XYZ file of N, CA and C in Angstrom:
453
model
N -2.502 17.413 15.021
C -1.167 16.825 14.984
C -0.659 16.858 13.541
N 0.533 17.378 13.348
C 1.133 17.423 12.017
C 1.531 16.017 11.593
N 1.297 15.725 10.354
C 1.630 14.418 9.803
C 3.138 14.307 9.626
N 3.762 13.233 10.151
C 5.193 13.058 9.887
C 5.417 12.793 8.401
N 6.639 12.892 7.965
C 7.000 12.632 6.575
C 6.658 11.171 6.261
N 5.485 10.952 5.668
C 4.902 9.617 5.524
C 4.735 9.224 4.069
N 5.039 7.964 3.773
C 4.844 7.409 2.438
C 4.002 6.139 2.538
N 3.122 5.973 1.570
C 2.333 4.747 1.435
C 2.915 3.978 0.253
N 3.392 2.776 0.519
C 4.011 1.942 -0.513
C 2.948 0.992 -1.063
N 2.768 1.036 -2.382
C 1.750 0.219 -3.037
C 2.409 -0.598 -4.140
N 2.571 -1.922 -3.946
C 3.096 -2.762 -5.019
C 2.013 -3.025 -6.060
N 2.425 -3.090 -7.323
C 1.447 -3.341 -8.385
C 1.965 -4.358 -9.391
N 1.020 -5.067 -9.939
C 1.241 -5.885 -11.132
C -0.107 -5.950 -11.849
N -0.189 -5.271 -12.976
C -1.426 -5.211 -13.762
C -2.621 -4.762 -12.922
N -2.492 -3.579 -12.346
C -3.547 -3.004 -11.505
C -4.165 -1.749 -12.137
N -4.204 -1.686 -13.471
C -4.749 -0.506 -14.144
C -6.201 -0.247 -13.746
N -6.942 -1.279 -13.442
C -8.353 -1.113 -13.074
C -8.517 -0.429 -11.715
N -7.487 -0.471 -10.870
C -7.622 0.024 -9.504
C -6.700 1.169 -9.116
N -5.560 1.312 -9.782
C -4.509 2.186 -9.261
C -4.916 3.658 -9.215
N -5.642 4.145 -10.196
C -6.034 5.563 -10.183
C -6.915 5.854 -8.974
N -7.855 4.981 -8.693
C -8.728 5.171 -7.536
C -7.950 5.057 -6.238
N -7.063 4.072 -6.150
C -6.252 3.903 -4.933
C -5.412 5.146 -4.680
N -4.765 5.663 -5.719
C -3.937 6.859 -5.553
C -4.785 8.065 -5.144
N -5.902 8.259 -5.802
C -6.764 9.402 -5.485
C -7.235 9.339 -4.034
N -7.625 8.161 -3.570
C -8.117 8.025 -2.201
C -7.010 8.272 -1.176
N -5.832 7.743 -1.435
C -4.723 7.945 -0.495
C -4.297 9.410 -0.482
N -4.153 10.010 -1.638
C -3.674 11.392 -1.715
C -4.686 12.389 -1.159
N -5.967 12.032 -1.137
C -6.999 12.917 -0.597
C -6.961 12.980 0.931
N -6.290 12.051 1.562
C -6.264 11.990 3.027
C -5.573 13.201 3.633
N -4.411 13.557 3.086
C -3.644 14.672 3.638
C -2.657 15.141 2.573
N -2.518 16.458 2.388
C -1.588 16.947 1.359
C -0.124 16.642 1.645
N 0.204 16.249 2.870
C 1.591 15.920 3.208
C 1.919 14.449 2.929
N 0.918 13.661 2.590
C 1.111 12.224 2.371
C 1.642 11.963 0.961
N 2.626 11.061 0.853
C 3.198 10.669 -0.443
C 2.906 9.202 -0.718
N 3.030 8.818 -1.979
C 2.814 7.429 -2.392
C 3.984 6.980 -3.247
N 4.443 5.771 -2.990
C 5.455 5.118 -3.820
C 4.822 3.852 -4.386
N 4.698 3.797 -5.699
C 4.183 2.605 -6.371
C 5.382 1.801 -6.859
N 5.425 0.527 -6.482
C 6.478 -0.378 -6.923
C 5.833 -1.322 -7.931
N 6.156 -1.129 -9.205
C 5.496 -1.888 -10.263
C 6.401 -2.979 -10.818
N 5.850 -4.172 -10.909
C 6.583 -5.344 -11.408
C 6.296 -5.593 -12.890
N 6.643 -4.625 -13.734
C 6.560 -4.766 -15.191
C 5.140 -5.044 -15.668
N 4.193 -4.264 -15.169
C 2.806 -4.404 -15.618
C 2.709 -4.142 -17.110
N 1.875 -4.927 -17.775
C 1.690 -4.776 -19.228
C 0.342 -4.145 -19.567
N -0.417 -3.737 -18.550
C -1.765 -3.222 -18.785
C -1.865 -1.702 -18.697
N -0.744 -1.000 -18.632
C -0.771 0.454 -18.564
C -0.715 1.025 -17.159
N -0.550 0.179 -16.156
C -0.475 0.664 -14.776
C 0.588 1.748 -14.618
N 1.822 1.543 -15.108
C 2.846 2.594 -14.929
C 2.449 3.934 -15.557
N 1.757 3.900 -16.699
C 1.320 5.146 -17.341
C 0.329 5.903 -16.457
N -0.569 5.173 -15.808
C -1.538 5.796 -14.907
C -0.841 6.407 -13.690
N 0.195 5.736 -13.210
C 0.955 6.271 -12.066
C 1.712 7.528 -12.488
N 2.325 7.503 -13.667
C 3.033 8.686 -14.160
C 2.066 9.858 -14.341
N 0.859 9.567 -14.810
C -0.162 10.604 -14.962
C -0.489 11.227 -13.598
N -0.672 10.394 -12.590
C -0.949 10.894 -11.237
C 0.239 11.701 -10.710
N 1.451 11.260 -11.017
C 2.646 11.990 -10.572
C 2.667 13.394 -11.180
N 2.198 13.520 -12.408
C 2.118 14.836 -13.042
C 1.075 15.729 -12.395
N -0.027 15.128 -11.933
C -1.092 15.892 -11.285
C -0.800 16.203 -9.821
N 0.071 15.395 -9.210
C 0.440 15.582 -7.798
C 1.961 15.645 -7.682
N 2.572 16.733 -8.164
C 4.036 16.824 -8.193
C 4.654 16.614 -6.813
N 5.673 15.768 -6.777
C 6.406 15.509 -5.545
C 5.715 14.570 -4.577
N 4.503 14.121 -4.901
C 3.759 13.262 -3.975
C 3.622 11.831 -4.466
N 3.894 11.580 -5.744
C 3.759 10.233 -6.306
C 5.074 9.851 -6.952
N 5.589 8.699 -6.565
C 6.849 8.189 -7.106
C 6.583 6.802 -7.672
N 7.260 6.458 -8.746
C 7.115 5.148 -9.382
C 8.467 4.467 -9.439
N 8.535 3.266 -8.895
C 9.715 2.414 -8.991
C 9.332 1.240 -9.881
N 9.911 1.200 -11.089
C 9.599 0.123 -12.028
C 10.663 -0.960 -11.935
N 10.193 -2.188 -11.810
C 11.102 -3.328 -11.739
C 11.006 -4.114 -13.034
N 12.045 -4.871 -13.387
C 12.128 -5.480 -14.716
C 11.233 -6.695 -14.950
N 10.586 -7.208 -13.926
C 9.737 -8.382 -14.101
C 8.905 -8.607 -12.866
N 8.119 -9.662 -12.904
C 7.281 -10.004 -11.751
C 8.167 -10.700 -10.725
N 8.634 -9.925 -9.743
C 9.618 -10.400 -8.786
C 9.017 -10.728 -7.423
N 7.730 -10.481 -7.242
C 7.065 -10.904 -6.015
C 6.743 -9.775 -5.051
N 5.697 -10.022 -4.260
C 5.191 -9.024 -3.319
C 6.204 -8.671 -2.234
N 6.822 -9.681 -1.635
C 7.781 -9.429 -0.547
C 8.946 -8.578 -1.004
N 9.517 -8.907 -2.156
C 10.651 -8.126 -2.640
C 10.213 -6.743 -3.113
N 8.950 -6.607 -3.545
C 8.441 -5.283 -3.922
C 8.404 -4.380 -2.692
N 7.922 -4.909 -1.570
C 7.908 -4.112 -0.347
C 9.323 -3.770 0.101
N 10.244 -4.717 0.026
C 11.632 -4.436 0.414
C 12.237 -3.337 -0.457
N 11.997 -3.419 -1.753
C 12.511 -2.387 -2.667
C 11.882 -1.033 -2.336
N 10.587 -1.050 -2.012
C 9.910 0.184 -1.636
C 10.459 0.767 -0.349
N 10.715 -0.095 0.641
C 11.282 0.385 1.911
C 12.656 0.999 1.681
N 13.474 0.354 0.824
C 14.815 0.898 0.533
C 14.704 2.287 -0.096
N 13.819 2.417 -1.088
C 13.641 3.706 -1.766
C 13.145 4.748 -0.765
N 12.199 4.371 0.086
C 11.648 5.310 1.070
C 12.717 5.738 2.083
N 13.573 4.806 2.494
C 14.675 5.160 3.394
C 15.633 6.131 2.715
N 15.939 5.877 1.450
C 16.824 6.765 0.697
C 16.239 8.169 0.595
N 14.922 8.246 0.543
C 14.241 9.540 0.426
C 13.922 10.143 1.795
N 14.396 9.478 2.851
C 14.311 9.964 4.230
C 12.889 10.148 4.754
N 11.996 9.235 4.373
C 10.665 9.227 4.972
C 10.790 8.740 6.409
N 9.938 9.254 7.272
C 9.961 8.893 8.686
C 9.009 7.744 9.006
N 7.909 7.663 8.282
C 6.886 6.681 8.582
C 6.464 6.010 7.274
N 6.384 4.690 7.298
C 6.016 3.921 6.106
C 4.696 3.214 6.347
N 3.834 3.250 5.352
C 2.606 2.462 5.358
C 2.651 1.573 4.121
N 1.958 0.475 4.175
C 1.869 -0.371 2.994
C 0.422 -0.769 2.794
N 0.029 -0.869 1.531
C -1.333 -1.301 1.219
C -1.386 -1.890 -0.180
N -2.432 -2.662 -0.421
C -2.628 -3.295 -1.716
C -3.290 -2.319 -2.686
N -2.945 -2.444 -3.961
C -3.509 -1.582 -4.992
C -4.962 -1.915 -5.297
N -5.391 -3.129 -4.975
C -6.748 -3.550 -5.335
C -7.814 -3.040 -4.372
N -7.407 -2.177 -3.443
C -8.301 -1.563 -2.467
C -8.914 -2.568 -1.493
N -8.275 -3.724 -1.357
C -8.702 -4.651 -0.309
C -8.269 -4.122 1.054
N -7.306 -3.200 1.061
C -6.978 -2.403 2.246
C -7.637 -1.051 2.023
N -8.396 -0.581 2.987
C -9.127 0.673 2.838
C -8.227 1.870 3.129
N -8.037 2.773 2.172
C -7.250 3.975 2.444
C -7.795 4.774 3.625
N -9.072 4.703 3.863
C -9.673 5.450 4.981
C -9.173 4.966 6.340
N -8.541 3.793 6.402
C -7.967 3.293 7.658
C -6.591 3.900 7.947
N -5.961 4.501 6.942
C -4.605 5.029 7.116
C -4.481 6.087 8.214
N -5.386 7.068 8.309
C -5.201 8.087 9.354
C -5.109 7.513 10.772
N -5.922 6.526 11.099
C -5.869 5.936 12.442
C -4.548 5.219 12.668
N -4.051 4.526 11.662
C -2.774 3.829 11.788
C -1.627 4.826 11.923
N -1.666 5.873 11.123
C -0.621 6.900 11.178
C -0.654 7.618 12.532
N -1.855 7.976 13.014
C -1.977 8.655 14.311
C -1.412 7.807 15.442
N -1.644 6.498 15.399
C -1.157 5.618 16.468
C 0.362 5.701 16.599
N 1.044 5.766 15.474
C 2.505 5.836 15.501
C 2.982 7.269 15.726
N 2.373 8.226 15.034
C 2.810 9.622 15.142
C 2.607 10.176 16.551
N 1.636 9.655 17.271
C 1.369 10.134 18.629
C 2.364 9.591 19.639
N 3.155 8.606 19.226
C 4.105 7.990 20.140
C 3.508 6.867 20.967
N 2.236 6.561 20.746
C 1.577 5.488 21.493
C 2.001 4.105 20.998
N 2.586 4.060 19.801
C 3.004 2.774 19.226
C 4.193 3.001 18.310
N 5.044 1.990 18.210
C 6.138 2.025 17.245
C 5.700 1.420 15.917
N 4.646 0.609 15.983
C 4.139 -0.105 14.819
C 2.634 -0.229 14.959
N 1.910 0.036 13.888
C 0.463 -0.144 13.882
C 0.122 -1.112 12.754
N -0.687 -2.104 13.061
C -1.054 -3.120 12.082
C -2.564 -3.131 11.940
N -3.032 -3.009 10.727
C -4.459 -3.128 10.458
C -4.759 -4.549 10.025
N -5.963 -4.995 10.289
C -6.357 -6.336 9.885
C -7.799 -6.330 9.400
N -8.035 -6.995 8.296
C -9.397 -7.093 7.785
C -10.207 -8.116 8.564
N -9.593 -8.750 9.584
C -10.281 -9.786 10.354
C -10.538 -9.390 11.806
N -10.208 -8.149 12.209
C -10.370 -7.740 13.597
C -11.813 -7.844 14.090
N -12.722 -7.279 13.339
C -14.131 -7.253 13.730
C -14.947 -8.140 12.795
N -14.514 -9.374 12.629
C -15.133 -10.233 11.629
C -14.418 -10.004 10.316
N -14.939 -10.512 9.248
C -14.303 -10.385 7.938
C -14.814 -9.118 7.262
N -13.885 -8.224 6.886
C -14.242 -6.985 6.202
C -13.701 -7.000 4.777
N -14.077 -8.008 4.033
C -13.595 -8.138 2.662
C -14.810 -8.248 1.756
N -14.780 -7.496 0.666
C -15.896 -7.505 -0.270
C -15.417 -8.046 -1.612
N -16.228 -8.897 -2.218
C -16.001 -9.418 -3.577
C -14.747 -10.276 -3.720
N -14.342 -10.943 -2.668
C -13.240 -11.890 -2.776
C -13.814 -13.279 -2.986
N -13.198 -14.077 -3.859
C -13.639 -15.473 -3.947
C -13.303 -16.199 -2.645
N -14.084 -17.199 -2.330
C -13.897 -17.938 -1.082
C -12.483 -18.492 -0.969
N -11.898 -18.935 -2.085
C -10.543 -19.494 -2.048
C -9.525 -18.446 -1.589
N -9.662 -17.196 -2.059
C -8.722 -16.140 -1.651
C -8.918 -15.797 -0.173
N -10.160 -15.782 0.271
C -10.447 -15.496 1.671
C -9.815 -16.550 2.579
N -9.990 -17.837 2.231
C -9.394 -18.915 3.029
C -7.873 -18.822 3.026
N -7.286 -18.536 1.866
C -5.831 -18.417 1.772
C -5.332 -17.278 2.661
N -5.975 -16.117 2.589
C -5.561 -14.972 3.394
C -5.730 -15.244 4.884
N -6.867 -15.781 5.260
C -7.126 -16.067 6.666
C -6.155 -17.128 7.189
N -5.944 -18.171 6.382
C -5.022 -19.240 6.771
C -3.591 -18.747 6.887
N -3.185 -17.850 5.997
C -1.831 -17.290 6.064
C -1.643 -16.505 7.356
N -2.684 -15.798 7.783
C -2.604 -15.068 9.047
C -2.442 -15.994 10.233
N -3.176 -17.091 10.243
C -3.060 -18.070 11.326
C -1.655 -18.674 11.328
N -1.185 -19.056 10.156
C 0.146 -19.658 10.029
C 1.228 -18.686 10.526
N 1.111 -17.422 10.154
C 2.094 -16.415 10.556
C 2.112 -16.237 12.075
N 0.931 -16.206 12.687
C 0.865 -16.042 14.137
C 1.466 -17.242 14.871
N 1.309 -18.434 14.293
C 1.883 -19.624 14.938
C 3.386 -19.605 14.838
């Protein structure tokens, strides 16, 4: 099955330790896959690493720099707007810290591209907790937010 015009939106704020690996893993999945990084004025060199990747993967990596730390929700909205302007057909979103596994993207993309679903949602809690190296406080916050959202 040919991959639809797909973009993975990755919001960042000071993710220099992770962004190169996240980009490499996502871009290795399929040569037709693109990435849009929405950066909230990182001061640790994250935008430079994204620009470097854009040079190595022409036309596949885009950087949207925002003037300050404006929040995760608005970063995704800005990314969706940019992706719509660029006429992408399918949008994926994931965290730069690799708490979302890039290797899960093909199954999510296939579910939508096959027409079996209009929306595919991955969860780190489907088969128990699939999170590594998170402090207990972050795990409780994430799990609790999921419960709250479902209610």
